[in-house]
Amino acid sequence: MRVVSSDLPGVLLFLPEPRHDRRGLFTRTFDIAVAADHGIDASRFRQDSQSRSRRGVLRGLHGRSGHGESKLVRCARGAVHDVLVDARPGSATFGRHAVFRLDDRDFAHLFVPAGLLHGFQALTDEADVCYRIDAEHDPAADLAVRYDDPQLGIDWPLPVSVLSDRDRAAGSWADLRTALG
């Protein structure tokens, strides 16, 4: 398994090496020793979640206030355009975003440190995204920023087909910056 750093500090992309044969394929999607070698304590993860989205569905941009949450994200079925925004005050990359393609061909696992906003858009007819999260969900700590906020300038590859009421009502990047101090 190769590990690649991102332009956003602390963001890592774990790249498995799927083995293909006439039966199909086998791949290791997570390795606790590899994670530990890169400073991730896998014993901290508390919750596994999964979402299923149809082509064009956009989820995000979401984060958590307070101590936030770290997570490992992968696309188990289909493909997604995955976006992270650095919302860590004091970070040299505060306000910048990074884009990743997660899919069921490469099986990349994206480590998202606490303090980043996360969102994705489904690129295939169906896309299943799996999350391993290191904090129990606290709805009072939820943060959301509009996916199309002009200050962030994120290019989404498809027209948005469906957006949740929560994401439609999300605040601006400027409002979050003010709230973060």
CSV table of C-alpha atoms in Angstrom, one decimal:
chain,number,residue,atom,x,y,z
A,1,MET,CA,0.0,0.0,0.0
A,2,ARG,CA,1.4,3.4,-1.0
A,3,VAL,CA,0.6,6.5,1.0
A,4,VAL,CA,0.6,9.9,-0.7
A,5,SER,CA,0.5,13.3,1.0
A,6,SER,CA,-1.8,16.1,-0.1
A,7,ASP,CA,-1.3,19.8,-0.5
A,8,LEU,CA,-3.4,20.2,2.7
A,9,PRO,CA,-1.3,19.3,5.8
A,10,GLY,CA,-2.4,16.0,7.4
A,11,VAL,CA,-4.5,14.8,4.5
A,12,LEU,CA,-3.3,11.4,3.2
A,13,LEU,CA,-4.3,9.2,0.4
A,14,PHE,CA,-3.9,5.4,1.0
A,15,LEU,CA,-3.5,3.6,-2.3
A,16,PRO,CA,-4.0,-0.2,-2.1
A,17,GLU,CA,-2.6,-2.5,-4.7
A,18,PRO,CA,-5.5,-4.6,-5.9
A,19,ARG,CA,-4.6,-8.1,-7.3
A,20,HIS,CA,-6.6,-9.1,-10.3
A,21,ASP,CA,-7.1,-12.7,-11.6
A,22,ARG,CA,-9.8,-14.6,-13.4
A,23,ARG,CA,-12.0,-14.7,-10.3
A,24,GLY,CA,-12.0,-10.9,-10.0
A,25,LEU,CA,-9.9,-9.1,-7.5
A,26,PHE,CA,-8.7,-8.9,-3.9
A,27,THR,CA,-7.4,-5.8,-2.2
A,28,ARG,CA,-6.6,-4.7,1.4
A,29,THR,CA,-8.5,-1.5,1.9
A,30,PHE,CA,-7.0,-0.7,5.3
A,31,ASP,CA,-3.9,-1.7,7.2
A,32,ILE,CA,-3.5,-0.6,10.9
A,33,ALA,CA,0.3,-0.8,10.7
A,34,VAL,CA,0.5,1.4,7.6
A,35,ALA,CA,-1.8,3.9,9.3
A,36,ALA,CA,0.3,3.9,12.4
A,37,ASP,CA,3.5,4.5,10.4
A,38,HIS,CA,1.8,7.7,9.2
A,39,GLY,CA,0.6,8.9,12.6
A,40,ILE,CA,-3.0,7.6,12.6
A,41,ASP,CA,-4.1,5.8,15.7
A,42,ALA,CA,-6.9,3.5,14.3
A,43,SER,CA,-8.1,2.6,17.8
A,44,ARG,CA,-9.6,6.1,17.9
A,45,PHE,CA,-12.3,5.3,15.3
A,46,ARG,CA,-15.7,5.0,16.8
A,47,GLN,CA,-18.2,4.7,14.0
A,48,ASP,CA,-18.5,3.3,10.5
A,49,SER,CA,-21.1,4.8,8.2
A,50,GLN,CA,-22.1,4.4,4.6
A,51,SER,CA,-24.1,6.5,2.1
A,52,ARG,CA,-25.5,5.7,-1.3
A,53,SER,CA,-25.9,8.4,-3.8
A,54,ARG,CA,-27.1,8.6,-7.4
A,55,ARG,CA,-25.3,10.3,-10.3
A,56,GLY,CA,-25.1,14.1,-9.7
A,57,VAL,CA,-26.1,14.0,-6.0
A,58,LEU,CA,-23.9,16.3,-4.0
A,59,ARG,CA,-23.3,15.9,-0.2
A,60,GLY,CA,-21.5,18.6,1.7
A,61,LEU,CA,-19.6,20.6,2.6
A,62,HIS,CA,-19.8,19.2,6.1
A,63,GLY,CA,-17.6,19.5,9.2
A,64,ARG,CA,-17.7,19.5,13.0
A,65,SER,CA,-17.1,22.3,15.4
A,66,GLY,CA,-15.1,21.9,18.7
A,67,HIS,CA,-12.5,19.2,18.5
A,68,GLY,CA,-14.0,18.1,15.1
A,69,GLU,CA,-13.6,14.6,13.8
A,70,SER,CA,-11.1,12.7,11.7
A,71,LYS,CA,-12.2,10.2,9.2
A,72,LEU,CA,-11.2,7.7,6.6
A,73,VAL,CA,-13.3,7.9,3.5
A,74,ARG,CA,-13.5,5.5,0.5
A,75,CYS,CA,-15.8,4.8,-2.4
A,76,ALA,CA,-16.8,1.1,-2.2
A,77,ARG,CA,-19.0,1.2,-5.3
A,78,GLY,CA,-19.0,3.6,-8.3
A,79,ALA,CA,-17.0,6.8,-8.2
A,80,VAL,CA,-17.1,10.2,-6.5
A,81,HIS,CA,-15.5,13.6,-6.9
A,82,ASP,CA,-14.4,14.2,-3.3
A,83,VAL,CA,-13.5,17.7,-2.0
A,84,LEU,CA,-11.8,18.8,1.2
A,85,VAL,CA,-11.7,22.5,2.4
A,86,ASP,CA,-9.2,23.5,5.1
A,87,ALA,CA,-11.2,25.2,7.8
A,88,ARG,CA,-8.5,25.1,10.5
A,89,PRO,CA,-7.8,28.6,11.7
A,90,GLY,CA,-4.1,29.3,11.7
A,91,SER,CA,-3.4,26.7,9.0
A,92,ALA,CA,-1.2,27.9,6.2
A,93,THR,CA,-3.7,26.4,3.8
A,94,PHE,CA,-6.8,27.8,5.5
A,95,GLY,CA,-9.6,28.3,2.9
A,96,ARG,CA,-7.9,26.2,0.2
A,97,HIS,CA,-9.4,23.0,-1.1
A,98,ALA,CA,-8.1,19.8,-2.6
A,99,VAL,CA,-9.9,17.4,-4.9
A,100,PHE,CA,-9.7,13.6,-5.1
A,101,ARG,CA,-11.4,10.9,-7.2
A,102,LEU,CA,-12.4,8.0,-5.1
A,103,ASP,CA,-13.7,4.9,-6.9
A,104,ASP,CA,-14.1,1.1,-6.8
A,105,ARG,CA,-11.3,0.6,-9.2
A,106,ASP,CA,-8.3,2.1,-7.3
A,107,PHE,CA,-9.9,1.7,-3.8
A,108,ALA,CA,-8.1,4.7,-2.5
A,109,HIS,CA,-8.7,5.6,1.2
A,110,LEU,CA,-8.7,9.3,2.0
A,111,PHE,CA,-7.6,10.3,5.6
A,112,VAL,CA,-9.4,13.6,6.5
A,113,PRO,CA,-8.0,15.2,9.7
A,114,ALA,CA,-10.2,17.1,12.1
A,115,GLY,CA,-10.9,20.7,11.0
A,116,LEU,CA,-11.6,20.1,7.3
A,117,LEU,CA,-14.9,20.4,5.5
A,118,HIS,CA,-15.8,17.4,3.4
A,119,GLY,CA,-18.1,16.9,0.4
A,120,PHE,CA,-18.5,14.8,-2.6
A,121,GLN,CA,-20.5,14.4,-5.8
A,122,ALA,CA,-21.5,11.0,-7.2
A,123,LEU,CA,-20.1,10.5,-10.7
A,124,THR,CA,-21.7,7.1,-11.5
A,125,ASP,CA,-25.3,5.8,-11.5
A,126,GLU,CA,-24.8,4.7,-7.9
A,127,ALA,CA,-21.9,5.5,-5.5
A,128,ASP,CA,-21.5,4.0,-2.1
A,129,VAL,CA,-19.2,6.0,0.2
A,130,CYS,CA,-17.9,4.5,3.4
A,131,TYR,CA,-16.6,6.6,6.4
A,132,ARG,CA,-14.7,5.5,9.4
A,133,ILE,CA,-15.1,8.3,12.0
A,134,ASP,CA,-13.2,8.9,15.2
A,135,ALA,CA,-15.9,10.7,17.1
A,136,GLU,CA,-19.5,10.0,18.0
A,137,HIS,CA,-22.0,12.1,16.0
A,138,ASP,CA,-23.2,15.2,17.9
A,139,PRO,CA,-25.7,17.1,15.8
A,140,ALA,CA,-25.1,20.2,17.8
A,141,ALA,CA,-21.5,20.3,16.4
A,142,ASP,CA,-22.5,20.0,12.8
A,143,LEU,CA,-21.1,22.6,10.4
A,144,ALA,CA,-22.1,23.1,6.8
A,145,VAL,CA,-21.0,25.5,4.0
A,146,ARG,CA,-22.6,25.9,0.6
A,147,TYR,CA,-21.0,23.7,-2.0
A,148,ASP,CA,-21.2,26.6,-4.5
A,149,ASP,CA,-19.8,29.4,-2.3
A,150,PRO,CA,-18.0,31.7,-4.7
A,151,GLN,CA,-15.2,32.4,-2.2
A,152,LEU,CA,-14.2,28.8,-2.3
A,153,GLY,CA,-14.4,28.5,-6.1
A,154,ILE,CA,-14.9,24.7,-6.2
A,155,ASP,CA,-15.6,23.3,-9.6
A,156,TRP,CA,-18.0,20.4,-9.5
A,157,PRO,CA,-17.9,18.1,-12.5
A,158,LEU,CA,-21.7,17.6,-13.0
A,159,PRO,CA,-24.9,19.6,-12.6
A,160,VAL,CA,-26.2,19.0,-9.1
A,161,SER,CA,-29.2,16.6,-9.4
A,162,VAL,CA,-30.2,16.4,-5.7
A,163,LEU,CA,-29.2,18.4,-2.7
A,164,SER,CA,-30.5,17.9,0.9
A,165,ASP,CA,-32.5,20.6,2.6
A,166,ARG,CA,-29.6,21.0,5.1
A,167,ASP,CA,-27.1,21.5,2.3
A,168,ARG,CA,-29.4,23.9,0.4
A,169,ALA,CA,-29.7,26.0,3.6
A,170,ALA,CA,-25.9,25.8,4.5
A,171,GLY,CA,-24.2,29.1,5.3
A,172,SER,CA,-21.4,30.9,3.5
A,173,TRP,CA,-17.7,30.4,3.8
A,174,ALA,CA,-17.5,34.1,5.1
A,175,ASP,CA,-20.0,33.2,7.9
A,176,LEU,CA,-18.0,30.2,8.9
A,177,ARG,CA,-14.7,32.2,8.9
A,178,THR,CA,-16.4,34.7,11.2
A,179,ALA,CA,-17.7,32.0,13.5
A,180,LEU,CA,-14.3,30.4,13.7
A,181,GLY,CA,-12.7,33.7,14.8
